[in-house]
């Protein structure tokens, strides 16, 4: 399992190995022990799976606040997507900064998005499926969102002239400017 640090502390790009032959491939997509061997010790309690039919579907930027904050391990089950994590930890030297990676069925990559980060994605192929593990259960009263195209964050979505397909809720989410985040940054010891 290849685990790469990103520009944001705590966000990792993970590529499980695939073993293929003339029949297809096998991949161990998750191993708690292998992640723990790399200092990532998380317990996941819920798996989510969604389908977005149209290219350019944007979902996010979503998070759950404490006491039900979620770490997420995100992968693409079918198709391809551009996956984004945004640091929303008060006091963090990277507050408001983002990283984004293409996750696809073909490349098998995953993004670990820890609590304290907003998460979003945009589909790059029709009928794209996203599958992700969460470290806490869904709790509607703690869910939050930030504006997907907030200029203060400046995510470079790969729209290429595509009009995004987005929910009213996500289109009307607040920006990060003036946002009072429930997450606090703690310097690594």
PDB file of C-alpha atoms in Angstrom:
ATOM      1  CA  UNK A   1       0.000   0.000   0.000  1.00  0.00           C
ATOM      2  CA  UNK A   2       1.458   3.334  -1.074  1.00  0.00           C
ATOM      3  CA  UNK A   3       0.671   6.198   1.313  1.00  0.00           C
ATOM      4  CA  UNK A   4       1.664   9.720   0.274  1.00  0.00           C
ATOM      5  CA  UNK A   5       1.596  12.889   2.364  1.00  0.00           C
ATOM      6  CA  UNK A   6      -0.155  15.836   0.725  1.00  0.00           C
ATOM      7  CA  UNK A   7       0.367  19.576   1.158  1.00  0.00           C
ATOM      8  CA  UNK A   8      -2.198  19.485   3.982  1.00  0.00           C
ATOM      9  CA  UNK A   9      -1.175  17.875   7.272  1.00  0.00           C
ATOM     10  CA  UNK A  10      -3.268  14.761   7.928  1.00  0.00           C
ATOM     11  CA  UNK A  11      -4.600  14.366   4.384  1.00  0.00           C
ATOM     12  CA  UNK A  12      -3.127  11.323   2.631  1.00  0.00           C
ATOM     13  CA  UNK A  13      -3.294   9.952  -0.899  1.00  0.00           C
ATOM     14  CA  UNK A  14      -3.412   6.155  -0.693  1.00  0.00           C
ATOM     15  CA  UNK A  15      -2.907   3.689  -3.522  1.00  0.00           C
ATOM     16  CA  UNK A  16      -3.578   0.052  -2.681  1.00  0.00           C
ATOM     17  CA  UNK A  17      -1.720  -2.399  -4.936  1.00  0.00           C
ATOM     18  CA  UNK A  18      -3.629  -4.326  -7.580  1.00  0.00           C
ATOM     19  CA  UNK A  19      -2.752  -7.840  -8.610  1.00  0.00           C
ATOM     20  CA  UNK A  20      -4.016  -8.608 -12.071  1.00  0.00           C
ATOM     21  CA  UNK A  21      -4.119 -11.336 -14.644  1.00  0.00           C
ATOM     22  CA  UNK A  22      -6.198 -12.241 -17.688  1.00  0.00           C
ATOM     23  CA  UNK A  23      -9.353 -12.361 -15.503  1.00  0.00           C
ATOM     24  CA  UNK A  24      -9.037  -8.847 -14.049  1.00  0.00           C
ATOM     25  CA  UNK A  25      -7.514  -7.794 -10.735  1.00  0.00           C
ATOM     26  CA  UNK A  26      -7.647  -8.193  -6.961  1.00  0.00           C
ATOM     27  CA  UNK A  27      -7.018  -5.344  -4.547  1.00  0.00           C
ATOM     28  CA  UNK A  28      -7.214  -5.108  -0.785  1.00  0.00           C
ATOM     29  CA  UNK A  29      -8.909  -1.691  -0.728  1.00  0.00           C
ATOM     30  CA  UNK A  30      -8.728  -1.257   3.048  1.00  0.00           C
ATOM     31  CA  UNK A  31      -6.550  -2.644   5.818  1.00  0.00           C
ATOM     32  CA  UNK A  32      -6.752  -1.059   9.253  1.00  0.00           C
ATOM     33  CA  UNK A  33      -3.441  -2.725  10.184  1.00  0.00           C
ATOM     34  CA  UNK A  34      -1.565  -1.400   7.128  1.00  0.00           C
ATOM     35  CA  UNK A  35      -2.797   2.123   7.812  1.00  0.00           C
ATOM     36  CA  UNK A  36      -1.864   1.795  11.501  1.00  0.00           C
ATOM     37  CA  UNK A  37       1.632   0.674  10.429  1.00  0.00           C
ATOM     38  CA  UNK A  38       1.903   4.139   8.817  1.00  0.00           C
ATOM     39  CA  UNK A  39       0.638   5.952  11.929  1.00  0.00           C
ATOM     40  CA  UNK A  40      -2.984   6.239  10.742  1.00  0.00           C
ATOM     41  CA  UNK A  41      -5.099   4.612  13.429  1.00  0.00           C
ATOM     42  CA  UNK A  42      -8.775   5.112  12.645  1.00  0.00           C
ATOM     43  CA  UNK A  43     -11.881   3.066  13.272  1.00  0.00           C
ATOM     44  CA  UNK A  44     -14.518   3.317  10.571  1.00  0.00           C
ATOM     45  CA  UNK A  45     -18.160   2.644  11.499  1.00  0.00           C
ATOM     46  CA  UNK A  46     -20.130   3.458   8.357  1.00  0.00           C
ATOM     47  CA  UNK A  47     -19.725   3.054   4.588  1.00  0.00           C
ATOM     48  CA  UNK A  48     -21.481   5.410   2.151  1.00  0.00           C
ATOM     49  CA  UNK A  49     -21.987   4.933  -1.577  1.00  0.00           C
ATOM     50  CA  UNK A  50     -23.467   7.435  -4.013  1.00  0.00           C
ATOM     51  CA  UNK A  51     -24.012   7.628  -7.754  1.00  0.00           C
ATOM     52  CA  UNK A  52     -23.843  10.827  -9.789  1.00  0.00           C
ATOM     53  CA  UNK A  53     -25.258  10.400 -13.280  1.00  0.00           C
ATOM     54  CA  UNK A  54     -23.964  13.505 -15.049  1.00  0.00           C
ATOM     55  CA  UNK A  55     -20.427  14.712 -15.732  1.00  0.00           C
ATOM     56  CA  UNK A  56     -19.814  17.894 -13.756  1.00  0.00           C
ATOM     57  CA  UNK A  57     -21.915  16.924 -10.742  1.00  0.00           C
ATOM     58  CA  UNK A  58     -20.445  18.720  -7.733  1.00  0.00           C
ATOM     59  CA  UNK A  59     -21.187  17.565  -4.189  1.00  0.00           C
ATOM     60  CA  UNK A  60     -19.760  19.487  -1.275  1.00  0.00           C
ATOM     61  CA  UNK A  61     -18.002  21.015   0.471  1.00  0.00           C
ATOM     62  CA  UNK A  62     -19.383  18.940   3.363  1.00  0.00           C
ATOM     63  CA  UNK A  63     -18.367  18.058   6.920  1.00  0.00           C
ATOM     64  CA  UNK A  64     -19.823  17.011  10.259  1.00  0.00           C
ATOM     65  CA  UNK A  65     -18.984  19.099  13.315  1.00  0.00           C
ATOM     66  CA  UNK A  66     -18.033  17.743  16.738  1.00  0.00           C
ATOM     67  CA  UNK A  67     -19.166  15.739  18.593  1.00  0.00           C
ATOM     68  CA  UNK A  68     -19.835  13.721  15.415  1.00  0.00           C
ATOM     69  CA  UNK A  69     -16.910  14.861  13.266  1.00  0.00           C
ATOM     70  CA  UNK A  70     -15.926  12.311  10.627  1.00  0.00           C
ATOM     71  CA  UNK A  71     -12.684  11.100   9.151  1.00  0.00           C
ATOM     72  CA  UNK A  72     -13.391   9.840   5.614  1.00  0.00           C
ATOM     73  CA  UNK A  73     -11.560   7.372   3.385  1.00  0.00           C
ATOM     74  CA  UNK A  74     -12.801   8.104  -0.126  1.00  0.00           C
ATOM     75  CA  UNK A  75     -12.476   6.050  -3.309  1.00  0.00           C
ATOM     76  CA  UNK A  76     -14.142   5.853  -6.693  1.00  0.00           C
ATOM     77  CA  UNK A  77     -16.104   2.654  -7.333  1.00  0.00           C
ATOM     78  CA  UNK A  78     -16.880   3.422 -10.988  1.00  0.00           C
ATOM     79  CA  UNK A  79     -15.963   6.237 -13.341  1.00  0.00           C
ATOM     80  CA  UNK A  80     -13.755   9.127 -12.235  1.00  0.00           C
ATOM     81  CA  UNK A  81     -13.977  12.139  -9.957  1.00  0.00           C
ATOM     82  CA  UNK A  82     -11.940  15.109  -8.781  1.00  0.00           C
ATOM     83  CA  UNK A  83     -11.821  14.820  -4.981  1.00  0.00           C
ATOM     84  CA  UNK A  84     -11.076  17.794  -2.717  1.00  0.00           C
ATOM     85  CA  UNK A  85     -10.201  18.380   0.950  1.00  0.00           C
ATOM     86  CA  UNK A  86     -10.217  21.893   2.477  1.00  0.00           C
ATOM     87  CA  UNK A  87      -8.586  22.690   5.830  1.00  0.00           C
ATOM     88  CA  UNK A  88     -11.160  24.339   8.143  1.00  0.00           C
ATOM     89  CA  UNK A  89      -9.268  23.977  11.452  1.00  0.00           C
ATOM     90  CA  UNK A  90      -9.088  27.309  13.314  1.00  0.00           C
ATOM     91  CA  UNK A  91      -5.485  28.380  13.837  1.00  0.00           C
ATOM     92  CA  UNK A  92      -4.083  26.008  11.227  1.00  0.00           C
ATOM     93  CA  UNK A  93      -1.268  27.429   9.105  1.00  0.00           C
ATOM     94  CA  UNK A  94      -3.092  25.973   6.087  1.00  0.00           C
ATOM     95  CA  UNK A  95      -6.618  27.163   7.021  1.00  0.00           C
ATOM     96  CA  UNK A  96      -8.730  27.624   3.882  1.00  0.00           C
ATOM     97  CA  UNK A  97      -6.227  25.812   1.656  1.00  0.00           C
ATOM     98  CA  UNK A  98      -7.203  22.813  -0.443  1.00  0.00           C
ATOM     99  CA  UNK A  99      -5.797  19.789  -2.214  1.00  0.00           C
ATOM    100  CA  UNK A 100      -7.470  17.879  -5.014  1.00  0.00           C
ATOM    101  CA  UNK A 101      -6.762  14.601  -6.793  1.00  0.00           C
ATOM    102  CA  UNK A 102      -8.339  12.527  -9.503  1.00  0.00           C
ATOM    103  CA  UNK A 103      -9.711   9.299  -8.084  1.00  0.00           C
ATOM    104  CA  UNK A 104     -10.947   6.747 -10.578  1.00  0.00           C
ATOM    105  CA  UNK A 105     -11.873   3.131 -10.915  1.00  0.00           C
ATOM    106  CA  UNK A 106      -8.821   2.821 -13.164  1.00  0.00           C
ATOM    107  CA  UNK A 107      -6.195   4.327 -10.829  1.00  0.00           C
ATOM    108  CA  UNK A 108      -7.627   2.852  -7.597  1.00  0.00           C
ATOM    109  CA  UNK A 109      -6.427   5.817  -5.537  1.00  0.00           C
ATOM    110  CA  UNK A 110      -8.077   6.914  -2.292  1.00  0.00           C
ATOM    111  CA  UNK A 111      -8.051  10.136  -0.312  1.00  0.00           C
ATOM    112  CA  UNK A 112      -8.024  10.154   3.479  1.00  0.00           C
ATOM    113  CA  UNK A 113      -9.868  13.293   4.599  1.00  0.00           C
ATOM    114  CA  UNK A 114      -9.596  13.727   8.382  1.00  0.00           C
ATOM    115  CA  UNK A 115     -12.035  15.504  10.680  1.00  0.00           C
ATOM    116  CA  UNK A 116     -11.425  19.242  10.488  1.00  0.00           C
ATOM    117  CA  UNK A 117     -11.522  19.258   6.701  1.00  0.00           C
ATOM    118  CA  UNK A 118     -14.437  19.941   4.375  1.00  0.00           C
ATOM    119  CA  UNK A 119     -14.819  17.400   1.569  1.00  0.00           C
ATOM    120  CA  UNK A 120     -16.228  17.704  -1.924  1.00  0.00           C
ATOM    121  CA  UNK A 121     -15.948  16.190  -5.373  1.00  0.00           C
ATOM    122  CA  UNK A 122     -16.834  16.701  -9.015  1.00  0.00           C
ATOM    123  CA  UNK A 123     -17.604  13.863 -11.412  1.00  0.00           C
ATOM    124  CA  UNK A 124     -15.429  13.517 -14.510  1.00  0.00           C
ATOM    125  CA  UNK A 125     -17.347  10.671 -16.172  1.00  0.00           C
ATOM    126  CA  UNK A 126     -21.042   9.770 -16.392  1.00  0.00           C
ATOM    127  CA  UNK A 127     -22.474   7.369 -13.820  1.00  0.00           C
ATOM    128  CA  UNK A 128     -19.610   7.897 -11.376  1.00  0.00           C
ATOM    129  CA  UNK A 129     -19.824   6.172  -8.017  1.00  0.00           C
ATOM    130  CA  UNK A 130     -18.078   7.351  -4.868  1.00  0.00           C
ATOM    131  CA  UNK A 131     -17.604   4.975  -1.956  1.00  0.00           C
ATOM    132  CA  UNK A 132     -16.296   6.165   1.395  1.00  0.00           C
ATOM    133  CA  UNK A 133     -15.782   5.020   4.945  1.00  0.00           C
ATOM    134  CA  UNK A 134     -16.664   7.290   7.889  1.00  0.00           C
ATOM    135  CA  UNK A 135     -15.340   7.226  11.447  1.00  0.00           C
ATOM    136  CA  UNK A 136     -18.655   8.375  12.944  1.00  0.00           C
ATOM    137  CA  UNK A 137     -22.304   7.870  12.086  1.00  0.00           C
ATOM    138  CA  UNK A 138     -24.330  10.390  10.120  1.00  0.00           C
ATOM    139  CA  UNK A 139     -25.800  13.039  12.444  1.00  0.00           C
ATOM    140  CA  UNK A 140     -27.959  15.572  10.587  1.00  0.00           C
ATOM    141  CA  UNK A 141     -27.800  18.106  13.427  1.00  0.00           C
ATOM    142  CA  UNK A 142     -24.005  18.403  13.023  1.00  0.00           C
ATOM    143  CA  UNK A 143     -23.724  18.521   9.240  1.00  0.00           C
ATOM    144  CA  UNK A 144     -22.285  21.613   7.644  1.00  0.00           C
ATOM    145  CA  UNK A 145     -21.253  22.906   4.255  1.00  0.00           C
ATOM    146  CA  UNK A 146     -19.122  25.598   2.701  1.00  0.00           C
ATOM    147  CA  UNK A 147     -19.584  27.136  -0.739  1.00  0.00           C
ATOM    148  CA  UNK A 148     -18.080  24.832  -3.382  1.00  0.00           C
ATOM    149  CA  UNK A 149     -16.745  27.745  -5.490  1.00  0.00           C
ATOM    150  CA  UNK A 150     -15.821  30.189  -2.708  1.00  0.00           C
ATOM    151  CA  UNK A 151     -13.195  32.537  -4.210  1.00  0.00           C
ATOM    152  CA  UNK A 152     -11.498  32.759  -0.782  1.00  0.00           C
ATOM    153  CA  UNK A 153     -10.714  29.041  -1.091  1.00  0.00           C
ATOM    154  CA  UNK A 154     -10.102  29.129  -4.853  1.00  0.00           C
ATOM    155  CA  UNK A 155     -10.549  25.467  -5.780  1.00  0.00           C
ATOM    156  CA  UNK A 156      -9.544  24.890  -9.383  1.00  0.00           C
ATOM    157  CA  UNK A 157     -12.404  22.617 -10.395  1.00  0.00           C
ATOM    158  CA  UNK A 158     -11.781  20.963 -13.789  1.00  0.00           C
ATOM    159  CA  UNK A 159     -14.995  22.349 -15.278  1.00  0.00           C
ATOM    160  CA  UNK A 160     -13.580  23.052 -18.785  1.00  0.00           C
ATOM    161  CA  UNK A 161     -16.723  24.908 -19.827  1.00  0.00           C
ATOM    162  CA  UNK A 162     -19.096  22.438 -18.151  1.00  0.00           C
ATOM    163  CA  UNK A 163     -22.004  23.932 -16.208  1.00  0.00           C
ATOM    164  CA  UNK A 164     -21.884  22.199 -12.820  1.00  0.00           C
ATOM    165  CA  UNK A 165     -24.822  20.140 -11.588  1.00  0.00           C
ATOM    166  CA  UNK A 166     -25.285  21.146  -7.965  1.00  0.00           C
ATOM    167  CA  UNK A 167     -27.950  21.015  -5.248  1.00  0.00           C
ATOM    168  CA  UNK A 168     -29.629  24.199  -4.023  1.00  0.00           C
ATOM    169  CA  UNK A 169     -28.225  23.485  -0.557  1.00  0.00           C
ATOM    170  CA  UNK A 170     -24.630  23.376  -1.853  1.00  0.00           C
ATOM    171  CA  UNK A 171     -25.148  26.375  -4.158  1.00  0.00           C
ATOM    172  CA  UNK A 172     -26.295  28.467  -1.181  1.00  0.00           C
ATOM    173  CA  UNK A 173     -23.724  27.342   1.408  1.00  0.00           C
ATOM    174  CA  UNK A 174     -21.711  30.108   3.116  1.00  0.00           C
ATOM    175  CA  UNK A 175     -18.142  30.995   2.234  1.00  0.00           C
ATOM    176  CA  UNK A 176     -15.154  30.471   4.499  1.00  0.00           C
ATOM    177  CA  UNK A 177     -14.701  34.213   5.155  1.00  0.00           C
ATOM    178  CA  UNK A 178     -16.182  34.992   8.566  1.00  0.00           C
ATOM    179  CA  UNK A 179     -17.023  31.325   9.122  1.00  0.00           C
ATOM    180  CA  UNK A 180     -16.621  30.318  12.790  1.00  0.00           C
ATOM    181  CA  UNK A 181     -15.222  26.798  12.467  1.00  0.00           C
ATOM    182  CA  UNK A 182     -15.975  24.263  15.207  1.00  0.00           C
ATOM    183  CA  UNK A 183     -12.594  22.630  14.531  1.00  0.00           C
ATOM    184  CA  UNK A 184      -9.320  23.693  16.158  1.00  0.00           C
ATOM    185  CA  UNK A 185      -5.841  22.966  14.871  1.00  0.00           C
ATOM    186  CA  UNK A 186      -3.464  21.186  17.205  1.00  0.00           C
ATOM    187  CA  UNK A 187       0.234  21.316  16.352  1.00  0.00           C
ATOM    188  CA  UNK A 188       1.856  17.896  15.981  1.00  0.00           C
ATOM    189  CA  UNK A 189       3.915  16.961  19.005  1.00  0.00           C
TER     190      UNK A 189
END
